[in-house]
Amino acid sequence: MKKLSSILFSLLSILMLASPAFANIGVGVGTGKIVVNDALKPGQIYILPSLTVLNTGDETSYYKVSITYHEQQPELMPPAEYFEFSPATFELAPGEAQVVDIRLNLPLKVEPGKYFAYLEASPTATTTSGGSSVGVAAAAKLYFEIAPANVFQAIFYKIASLWELYSPWTLRGTIFIALVVVILLLRKFLNINISLRKKNE
């Protein structure tokens, strides 16, 4: 009996010492599905709806968002390099949430058709206490379609998209005015040259 109680005490001690490793690490997302209704164009950069990631567990942990797929899905699989998540990784205390911005950067050459992917939120490999978080994840479904386009159209869409993304309206207005002034000066300069040539002749 003494031996049995000694064994039980040892097991209880081991369980108490190991308890931090069994902390509840959880993750959730604020939306189940994102559907882009308009057909997207090759070469363009799109800002997709944001994804909210929640720490549903009872331990502070680091999180990330990545792209995953359904096995044997009928839709095309967008490569992970098409996507940019901001922030890329972040820390959440229990009950906290983080809004992750998603940018979709389509290359000039991309296969047209219907695409599908999971926007999967998960803890990184280790938590703040050093425990493992393998197998814990939550995801939102992403659906979008890419319209067919030739290379010249794709280059135009890429330039237009970069202009839209990185140039504020004030800069666009300034560049437009500068172009108009340059065109007017060139026309005036060309007219003077033509007039001088005629007189010399």
Coordinates of N, CA and C in Angstrom, one line a residue:
M1 N 0.8 -1.2 0.0 CA 0.0 0.0 0.0 C 0.9 1.3 0.0
K2 N 1.9 1.2 0.8 CA 2.9 2.3 0.9 C 3.5 2.6 -0.4
K3 N 3.8 1.4 -1.1 CA 4.5 1.5 -2.4 C 3.5 2.1 -3.5
L4 N 2.2 1.7 -3.4 CA 1.2 2.2 -4.3 C 1.0 3.8 -4.1
S5 N 0.9 4.2 -2.9 CA 0.8 5.6 -2.6 C 2.0 6.4 -3.1
S6 N 3.2 5.8 -3.0 CA 4.4 6.5 -3.4 C 4.4 6.7 -4.9
I7 N 3.9 5.6 -5.6 CA 3.8 5.7 -7.1 C 2.8 6.8 -7.5
L8 N 1.7 6.8 -6.8 CA 0.6 7.8 -7.1 C 1.1 9.2 -6.9
F9 N 1.9 9.4 -5.8 CA 2.4 10.7 -5.5 C 3.4 11.1 -6.6
S10 N 4.2 10.2 -7.0 CA 5.2 10.5 -8.1 C 4.5 10.9 -9.4
L11 N 3.5 10.1 -9.7 CA 2.7 10.5 -11.0 C 2.1 11.8 -10.9
L12 N 1.5 12.1 -9.7 CA 0.9 13.4 -9.5 C 1.9 14.6 -9.6
S13 N 3.1 14.4 -9.1 CA 4.1 15.4 -9.1 C 4.6 15.6 -10.6
I14 N 4.7 14.5 -11.4 CA 5.1 14.6 -12.8 C 4.0 15.4 -13.5
L15 N 2.7 15.1 -13.3 CA 1.7 15.8 -14.0 C 1.6 17.3 -13.6
M16 N 1.9 17.6 -12.3 CA 1.9 19.0 -11.9 C 3.1 19.8 -12.5
L17 N 4.2 19.1 -12.7 CA 5.4 19.8 -13.3 C 5.2 19.9 -14.8
A18 N 4.4 19.0 -15.4 CA 4.2 19.1 -16.9 C 3.0 19.9 -17.3
S19 N 2.3 20.4 -16.3 CA 1.0 21.1 -16.6 C 1.2 22.3 -17.6
P20 N 2.3 23.1 -17.5 CA 2.4 24.2 -18.4 C 2.5 23.8 -19.9
A21 N 3.0 22.6 -20.2 CA 3.0 22.1 -21.5 C 1.7 21.8 -22.1
F22 N 0.6 21.6 -21.2 CA -0.7 21.3 -21.7 C -1.6 22.5 -21.7
A23 N -1.0 23.7 -21.7 CA -1.8 24.9 -21.8 C -2.7 24.9 -23.0
N24 N -3.8 25.6 -23.0 CA -4.8 25.6 -24.1 C -4.3 26.6 -25.1
I25 N -3.8 26.2 -26.2 CA -3.4 27.1 -27.3 C -4.5 27.1 -28.4
G26 N -5.1 28.2 -28.6 CA -6.2 28.3 -29.5 C -6.1 29.4 -30.5
V27 N -6.8 29.3 -31.6 CA -6.9 30.3 -32.7 C -8.2 30.3 -33.4
G28 N -8.7 31.4 -33.8 CA -9.9 31.6 -34.5 C -9.8 32.7 -35.5
V29 N -10.7 32.7 -36.5 CA -10.7 33.8 -37.5 C -12.1 34.4 -37.5
G30 N -12.1 35.7 -37.8 CA -13.4 36.5 -37.8 C -14.3 36.3 -38.9
T31 N -13.9 35.6 -40.0 CA -14.8 35.4 -41.1 C -14.6 34.0 -41.7
G32 N -15.6 33.4 -42.2 CA -15.5 32.0 -42.7 C -15.2 32.0 -44.2
K33 N -15.6 33.0 -44.9 CA -15.4 33.0 -46.4 C -15.2 34.4 -47.0
I34 N -14.3 34.5 -47.9 CA -14.1 35.7 -48.7 C -14.3 35.4 -50.1
V35 N -15.2 36.1 -50.8 CA -15.5 35.9 -52.2 C -15.3 37.2 -53.0
V36 N -14.4 37.2 -54.0 CA -14.2 38.3 -54.8 C -15.1 38.1 -56.0
N37 N -16.1 39.0 -56.1 CA -17.1 38.9 -57.2 C -16.6 39.2 -58.6
D38 N -15.9 40.3 -58.7 CA -15.4 40.7 -60.0 C -14.2 39.9 -60.5
A39 N -14.1 39.6 -61.8 CA -13.0 38.9 -62.3 C -11.7 39.7 -62.2
L40 N -10.6 39.2 -61.7 CA -9.4 39.9 -61.6 C -8.6 39.9 -62.8
K41 N -7.7 40.8 -63.0 CA -6.9 40.9 -64.2 C -5.4 40.6 -63.9
P42 N -4.7 39.9 -64.8 CA -3.3 39.6 -64.7 C -2.5 40.9 -64.6
G43 N -1.5 40.9 -63.7 CA -0.6 42.0 -63.6 C -1.0 43.0 -62.5
Q44 N -2.3 42.9 -62.0 CA -2.7 43.9 -61.1 C -2.5 43.5 -59.6
I45 N -2.5 44.5 -58.8 CA -2.3 44.3 -57.3 C -3.7 44.6 -56.7
Y46 N -4.2 43.7 -55.9 CA -5.5 43.9 -55.2 C -5.3 43.8 -53.7
I47 N -6.1 44.7 -53.1 CA -6.2 44.7 -51.6 C -7.5 43.9 -51.3
L48 N -7.3 42.7 -50.7 CA -8.4 41.8 -50.3 C -8.9 42.3 -49.0
P49 N -10.2 41.8 -48.7 CA -10.7 42.1 -47.3 C -9.8 41.5 -46.3
S50 N -9.7 42.3 -45.2 CA -8.8 41.9 -44.1 C -9.3 40.6 -43.3
L51 N -8.4 39.9 -42.7 CA -8.7 38.8 -41.9 C -8.4 39.0 -40.4
T52 N -9.4 38.8 -39.6 CA -9.2 39.0 -38.1 C -8.8 37.7 -37.5
V53 N -7.6 37.7 -36.8 CA -7.2 36.5 -36.1 C -7.3 36.7 -34.6
L54 N -7.9 35.6 -33.9 CA -8.1 35.7 -32.5 C -7.4 34.6 -31.8
N55 N -6.9 35.0 -30.6 CA -6.3 34.0 -29.7 C -7.4 33.5 -28.8
T56 N -7.9 32.3 -29.1 CA -9.0 31.7 -28.3 C -8.5 30.8 -27.2
G57 N -7.2 30.8 -27.0 CA -6.7 29.9 -25.9 C -6.4 30.7 -24.6
D58 N -5.7 30.1 -23.7 CA -5.4 30.8 -22.4 C -3.9 31.0 -22.3
E59 N -3.2 31.1 -23.4 CA -1.7 31.3 -23.3 C -1.3 32.3 -24.4
T60 N -0.5 33.2 -24.1 CA 0.1 34.2 -25.1 C 0.9 33.4 -26.1
S61 N 0.7 33.7 -27.4 CA 1.4 33.0 -28.4 C 1.7 33.9 -29.6
Y62 N 2.6 33.5 -30.5 CA 2.8 34.2 -31.8 C 2.0 33.5 -32.9
Y63 N 1.5 34.3 -33.8 CA 0.7 33.8 -34.9 C 1.1 34.2 -36.2
K64 N 0.6 33.5 -37.3 CA 0.9 33.9 -38.7 C -0.3 33.5 -39.5
V65 N -0.3 34.0 -40.7 CA -1.4 33.6 -41.7 C -0.6 33.1 -42.9
S66 N -1.1 32.0 -43.4 CA -0.5 31.3 -44.6 C -1.5 30.8 -45.6
I67 N -1.1 30.4 -46.7 CA -2.0 29.8 -47.8 C -1.9 28.3 -47.7
T68 N -3.1 27.7 -47.7 CA -3.2 26.2 -47.8 C -4.3 25.9 -48.8
Y69 N -4.4 24.6 -49.1 CA -5.3 24.2 -50.2 C -6.1 22.9 -49.7
H70 N -7.2 22.7 -50.4 CA -8.0 21.5 -50.2 C -7.4 20.4 -51.1
E71 N -7.3 19.2 -50.6 CA -6.7 18.1 -51.4 C -7.7 17.8 -52.6
Q72 N -7.1 17.7 -53.8 CA -7.8 17.4 -55.0 C -9.0 18.4 -55.3
Q73 N -8.7 19.7 -55.0 CA -9.8 20.7 -55.3 C -9.9 20.9 -56.8
P74 N -11.1 21.1 -57.3 CA -11.3 21.4 -58.7 C -10.8 22.7 -59.2
E75 N -10.8 23.7 -58.2 CA -10.3 25.0 -58.6 C -8.8 25.1 -58.7
L76 N -8.3 26.1 -59.4 CA -6.8 26.3 -59.5 C -6.3 26.8 -58.1
M77 N -5.0 26.5 -57.8 CA -4.4 26.8 -56.6 C -3.5 28.0 -56.7
P78 N -3.8 29.2 -56.1 CA -2.9 30.3 -56.3 C -1.6 30.1 -55.4
P79 N -0.5 30.3 -56.0 CA 0.8 30.1 -55.3 C 0.9 31.1 -54.1
A80 N 1.5 30.6 -53.0 CA 1.7 31.5 -51.8 C 2.4 32.8 -52.1
E81 N 3.3 32.8 -53.1 CA 4.0 34.0 -53.4 C 3.2 35.1 -54.0
Y82 N 2.0 34.8 -54.4 CA 1.0 35.9 -54.8 C 0.5 36.7 -53.7
F83 N 0.7 36.2 -52.4 CA 0.0 36.9 -51.3 C 1.1 37.5 -50.4
E84 N 0.7 38.7 -49.8 CA 1.5 39.4 -48.8 C 0.6 39.7 -47.6
F85 N 1.0 39.3 -46.4 CA 0.2 39.5 -45.2 C 1.0 40.5 -44.3
S86 N 0.2 41.4 -43.8 CA 0.7 42.5 -43.0 C -0.1 42.7 -41.7
P87 N 0.4 42.4 -40.5 CA 1.8 41.9 -40.2 C 2.0 40.5 -40.6
A88 N 3.2 40.1 -40.9 CA 3.6 38.7 -41.2 C 3.4 37.8 -40.0
T89 N 3.9 38.2 -38.9 CA 3.8 37.5 -37.6 C 3.4 38.5 -36.5
F90 N 2.8 38.0 -35.5 CA 2.3 38.9 -34.4 C 2.0 38.1 -33.2
E91 N 2.1 38.8 -32.0 CA 1.9 38.2 -30.7 C 0.5 38.5 -30.2
L92 N -0.2 37.5 -29.7 CA -1.6 37.8 -29.1 C -1.7 37.2 -27.7
A93 N -2.1 38.0 -26.8 CA -2.4 37.5 -25.5 C -3.8 36.8 -25.5
P94 N -4.2 36.0 -24.5 CA -5.5 35.3 -24.5 C -6.6 36.4 -24.7
G95 N -7.5 36.1 -25.7 CA -8.7 37.0 -25.9 C -8.4 38.1 -26.9
E96 N -7.1 38.4 -27.2 CA -6.8 39.5 -28.1 C -7.0 39.1 -29.6
A97 N -7.1 40.1 -30.4 CA -7.3 39.9 -31.9 C -6.4 40.8 -32.7
Q98 N -6.1 40.4 -33.9 CA -5.2 41.2 -34.8 C -5.8 41.2 -36.2
V99 N -6.0 42.4 -36.8 CA -6.5 42.5 -38.1 C -5.2 42.3 -39.1
V100 N -5.3 41.4 -40.0 CA -4.2 41.1 -40.9 C -4.6 41.6 -42.3
D101 N -3.9 42.5 -42.9 CA -4.2 43.0 -44.3 C -3.6 42.0 -45.3
I102 N -4.3 41.9 -46.4 CA -4.0 40.9 -47.4 C -3.8 41.6 -48.7
R103 N -2.7 41.4 -49.4 CA -2.5 42.0 -50.7 C -2.2 40.8 -51.7
L104 N -2.9 40.9 -52.8 CA -2.8 39.8 -53.8 C -2.1 40.5 -55.0
N105 N -0.9 40.0 -55.3 CA -0.1 40.6 -56.4 C 0.0 39.6 -57.6
L106 N -0.8 39.8 -58.6 CA -0.9 38.8 -59.7 C 0.2 39.1 -60.7
P107 N 0.9 38.1 -61.2 CA 2.0 38.3 -62.1 C 1.4 38.6 -63.5
L108 N 2.3 39.0 -64.5 CA 1.8 39.3 -65.8 C 1.3 38.1 -66.5
K109 N 2.0 36.9 -66.3 CA 1.5 35.7 -66.9 C 0.9 34.8 -65.8
V110 N -0.4 34.6 -65.9 CA -1.1 33.8 -64.9 C -2.2 33.1 -65.6
E111 N -2.5 31.9 -65.3 CA -3.5 31.1 -65.9 C -4.9 31.6 -65.5
P112 N -5.8 31.9 -66.5 CA -7.1 32.4 -66.2 C -8.0 31.2 -65.7
G113 N -9.0 31.6 -64.9 CA -9.8 30.5 -64.3 C -10.2 30.8 -62.9
K114 N -10.9 29.9 -62.3 CA -11.4 30.0 -60.9 C -10.4 29.5 -60.0
Y115 N -10.1 30.3 -58.9 CA -9.1 29.9 -57.9 C -9.7 29.7 -56.5
F116 N -9.1 28.9 -55.7 CA -9.5 28.7 -54.3 C -8.3 28.4 -53.5
A117 N -8.4 29.0 -52.2 CA -7.3 28.7 -51.2 C -7.9 29.0 -49.8
Y118 N -7.2 28.4 -48.8 CA -7.6 28.7 -47.5 C -6.6 29.8 -46.9
L119 N -7.1 30.8 -46.3 CA -6.3 31.8 -45.6 C -6.2 31.2 -44.1
E120 N -5.1 30.5 -43.8 CA -5.1 29.8 -42.6 C -4.3 30.5 -41.5
A121 N -4.9 30.7 -40.4 CA -4.2 31.4 -39.2 C -3.8 30.3 -38.3
S122 N -2.6 30.3 -37.8 CA -2.1 29.3 -36.9 C -1.0 29.9 -36.0
P123 N -0.8 29.3 -34.8 CA 0.3 29.7 -34.0 C 1.6 29.3 -34.6
T124 N 2.7 30.0 -34.4 CA 4.0 29.6 -34.9 C 4.5 28.4 -34.1
A125 N 5.6 27.9 -34.5 CA 6.1 26.6 -34.0 C 6.1 26.5 -32.4
T126 N 6.5 27.6 -31.8 CA 6.6 27.6 -30.3 C 5.8 28.8 -29.7
T127 N 5.3 28.6 -28.5 CA 4.6 29.7 -27.8 C 5.6 30.4 -26.9
T128 N 5.1 31.4 -26.2 CA 5.9 32.2 -25.3 C 6.4 31.4 -24.1
S129 N 5.7 30.3 -23.8 CA 6.2 29.4 -22.7 C 7.1 28.3 -23.2
G130 N 7.3 28.3 -24.5 CA 8.2 27.2 -25.1 C 7.4 26.0 -25.5
G131 N 6.1 25.9 -25.2 CA 5.3 24.7 -25.6 C 5.1 24.7 -27.1
S132 N 4.8 23.5 -27.6 CA 4.5 23.3 -29.0 C 3.1 23.6 -29.3
S133 N 2.8 24.0 -30.6 CA 1.5 24.3 -31.0 C 1.1 23.6 -32.3
V134 N 1.6 22.4 -32.5 CA 1.4 21.7 -33.7 C -0.1 21.3 -33.9
G135 N -0.6 21.5 -35.1 CA -2.0 21.0 -35.4 C -3.1 22.0 -35.0
V136 N -2.8 23.1 -34.5 CA -3.8 24.1 -34.2 C -3.9 25.1 -35.3
A137 N -5.1 25.3 -35.9 CA -5.3 26.2 -37.0 C -6.8 26.5 -37.2
A138 N -7.0 27.7 -37.8 CA -8.4 28.1 -38.2 C -8.2 28.8 -39.6
A139 N -9.2 28.7 -40.4 CA -9.0 29.2 -41.8 C -10.3 29.8 -42.3
A140 N -10.1 30.7 -43.2 CA -11.2 31.3 -44.0 C -11.1 30.9 -45.5
K141 N -12.2 30.6 -46.2 CA -12.1 30.2 -47.6 C -12.0 31.4 -48.5
L142 N -11.2 31.4 -49.5 CA -11.0 32.5 -50.4 C -11.3 32.0 -51.8
Y143 N -12.2 32.7 -52.5 CA -12.6 32.4 -53.9 C -12.4 33.6 -54.7
F144 N -11.7 33.4 -55.9 CA -11.6 34.5 -56.9 C -11.4 33.9 -58.2
E145 N -11.6 34.8 -59.3 CA -11.5 34.3 -60.7 C -10.6 35.3 -61.4
I146 N -9.7 34.8 -62.3 CA -8.8 35.6 -63.1 C -9.3 35.6 -64.5
A147 N -9.5 36.8 -65.1 CA -10.0 36.9 -66.5 C -8.8 36.7 -67.4
P148 N -9.1 36.1 -68.6 CA -8.0 36.0 -69.6 C -7.5 37.4 -70.1
A149 N -6.2 37.5 -70.4 CA -5.7 38.8 -70.9 C -4.4 38.5 -71.6
N150 N -4.0 39.3 -72.6 CA -2.7 39.1 -73.3 C -1.6 39.8 -72.5
V151 N -0.4 39.6 -72.9 CA 0.8 40.2 -72.1 C 0.7 41.7 -72.1
F152 N 0.3 42.4 -73.2 CA 0.3 43.8 -73.3 C -0.8 44.4 -72.3
Q153 N -1.9 43.7 -72.2 CA -2.9 44.1 -71.3 C -2.4 43.9 -69.9
A154 N -1.8 42.8 -69.6 CA -1.2 42.5 -68.3 C -0.2 43.6 -67.8
I155 N 0.7 44.0 -68.8 CA 1.6 45.1 -68.4 C 0.9 46.4 -68.1
F156 N -0.1 46.7 -68.9 CA -0.9 47.9 -68.6 C -1.6 47.9 -67.3
Y157 N -2.2 46.7 -67.0 CA -2.8 46.5 -65.7 C -1.8 46.7 -64.5
K158 N -0.6 46.1 -64.7 CA 0.4 46.2 -63.6 C 0.8 47.6 -63.4
I159 N 1.0 48.4 -64.4 CA 1.4 49.8 -64.3 C 0.3 50.6 -63.6
A160 N -0.9 50.4 -64.1 CA -2.1 51.1 -63.6 C -2.3 50.7 -62.1
S161 N -2.1 49.5 -61.7 CA -2.2 49.0 -60.4 C -1.2 49.6 -59.4
L162 N 0.1 49.7 -59.9 CA 1.2 50.3 -59.1 C 0.9 51.8 -58.9
W163 N 0.4 52.4 -60.0 CA 0.1 53.9 -59.9 C -1.0 54.1 -58.9
E164 N -2.0 53.3 -58.9 CA -3.1 53.4 -58.0 C -2.7 53.2 -56.5
L165 N -1.8 52.2 -56.4 CA -1.4 51.8 -55.0 C -0.5 52.7 -54.3
Y166 N 0.5 53.2 -55.1 CA 1.6 54.0 -54.5 C 1.5 55.5 -54.7
S167 N 0.7 56.0 -55.5 CA 0.6 57.4 -55.8 C -0.6 58.1 -55.2
P168 N -0.4 59.0 -54.3 CA -1.6 59.8 -53.8 C -2.1 60.7 -54.9
W169 N -3.4 61.2 -54.7 CA -4.0 62.0 -55.7 C -3.2 63.3 -55.9
T170 N -2.6 63.8 -54.9 CA -1.8 65.1 -55.1 C -0.7 64.9 -56.1
L171 N 0.0 63.7 -55.9 CA 1.1 63.4 -56.8 C 0.6 63.2 -58.2
R172 N -0.5 62.5 -58.3 CA -1.0 62.2 -59.7 C -1.4 63.5 -60.4
G173 N -2.0 64.5 -59.6 CA -2.4 65.8 -60.2 C -1.1 66.6 -60.6
T174 N -0.1 66.5 -59.8 CA 1.1 67.3 -60.1 C 1.8 66.7 -61.4
I175 N 1.9 65.4 -61.5 CA 2.5 64.7 -62.7 C 1.6 65.1 -63.9
F176 N 0.3 65.0 -63.8 CA -0.6 65.4 -64.9 C -0.3 66.8 -65.4
I177 N -0.3 67.8 -64.4 CA 0.0 69.2 -64.8 C 1.3 69.3 -65.4
A178 N 2.4 68.6 -64.9 CA 3.7 68.7 -65.4 C 3.7 68.2 -66.9
L179 N 3.0 67.1 -67.1 CA 3.0 66.5 -68.5 C 2.3 67.5 -69.5
V180 N 1.2 68.1 -69.0 CA 0.5 69.1 -69.9 C 1.5 70.3 -70.2
V181 N 2.2 70.8 -69.2 CA 3.2 71.9 -69.4 C 4.2 71.5 -70.4
V182 N 4.8 70.3 -70.2 CA 5.8 69.8 -71.1 C 5.3 69.7 -72.6
I183 N 4.1 69.2 -72.7 CA 3.5 69.1 -74.1 C 3.3 70.4 -74.7
L184 N 2.8 71.4 -73.9 CA 2.6 72.8 -74.4 C 4.0 73.4 -74.8
L185 N 5.0 73.2 -74.0 CA 6.3 73.8 -74.3 C 6.9 73.2 -75.6
L186 N 6.7 71.9 -75.7 CA 7.2 71.2 -76.9 C 6.5 71.7 -78.2
R187 N 5.2 71.8 -78.1 CA 4.5 72.3 -79.2 C 4.9 73.7 -79.6
K188 N 5.1 74.6 -78.6 CA 5.6 75.9 -78.9 C 7.0 75.9 -79.5
F189 N 7.9 75.1 -78.9 CA 9.3 75.0 -79.4 C 9.3 74.5 -80.8
L190 N 8.5 73.5 -81.1 CA 8.4 72.9 -82.4 C 7.9 74.0 -83.4
N191 N 6.9 74.7 -83.0 CA 6.3 75.8 -83.9 C 7.4 76.8 -84.2
I192 N 8.2 77.3 -83.2 CA 9.2 78.3 -83.5 C 10.2 77.7 -84.5
N193 N 10.6 76.5 -84.3 CA 11.6 75.8 -85.2 C 11.1 75.8 -86.6
I194 N 9.8 75.4 -86.8 CA 9.2 75.3 -88.1 C 9.2 76.7 -88.7
S195 N 8.8 77.8 -87.9 CA 8.8 79.1 -88.4 C 10.1 79.6 -88.9
L196 N 11.2 79.4 -88.1 CA 12.5 79.8 -88.4 C 13.0 79.1 -89.7
R197 N 12.7 77.9 -89.9 CA 13.1 77.2 -91.1 C 12.5 77.8 -92.3
K198 N 11.2 78.1 -92.2 CA 10.5 78.7 -93.4 C 11.1 80.0 -93.8
K199 N 11.5 80.9 -92.7 CA 12.1 82.2 -93.0 C 13.4 82.0 -93.7
N200 N 14.2 81.0 -93.2 CA 15.5 80.8 -93.7 C 15.4 80.3 -95.1
E201 N 14.5 79.6 -95.4 CA 14.3 79.1 -96.8 C 14.0 80.2 -97.7

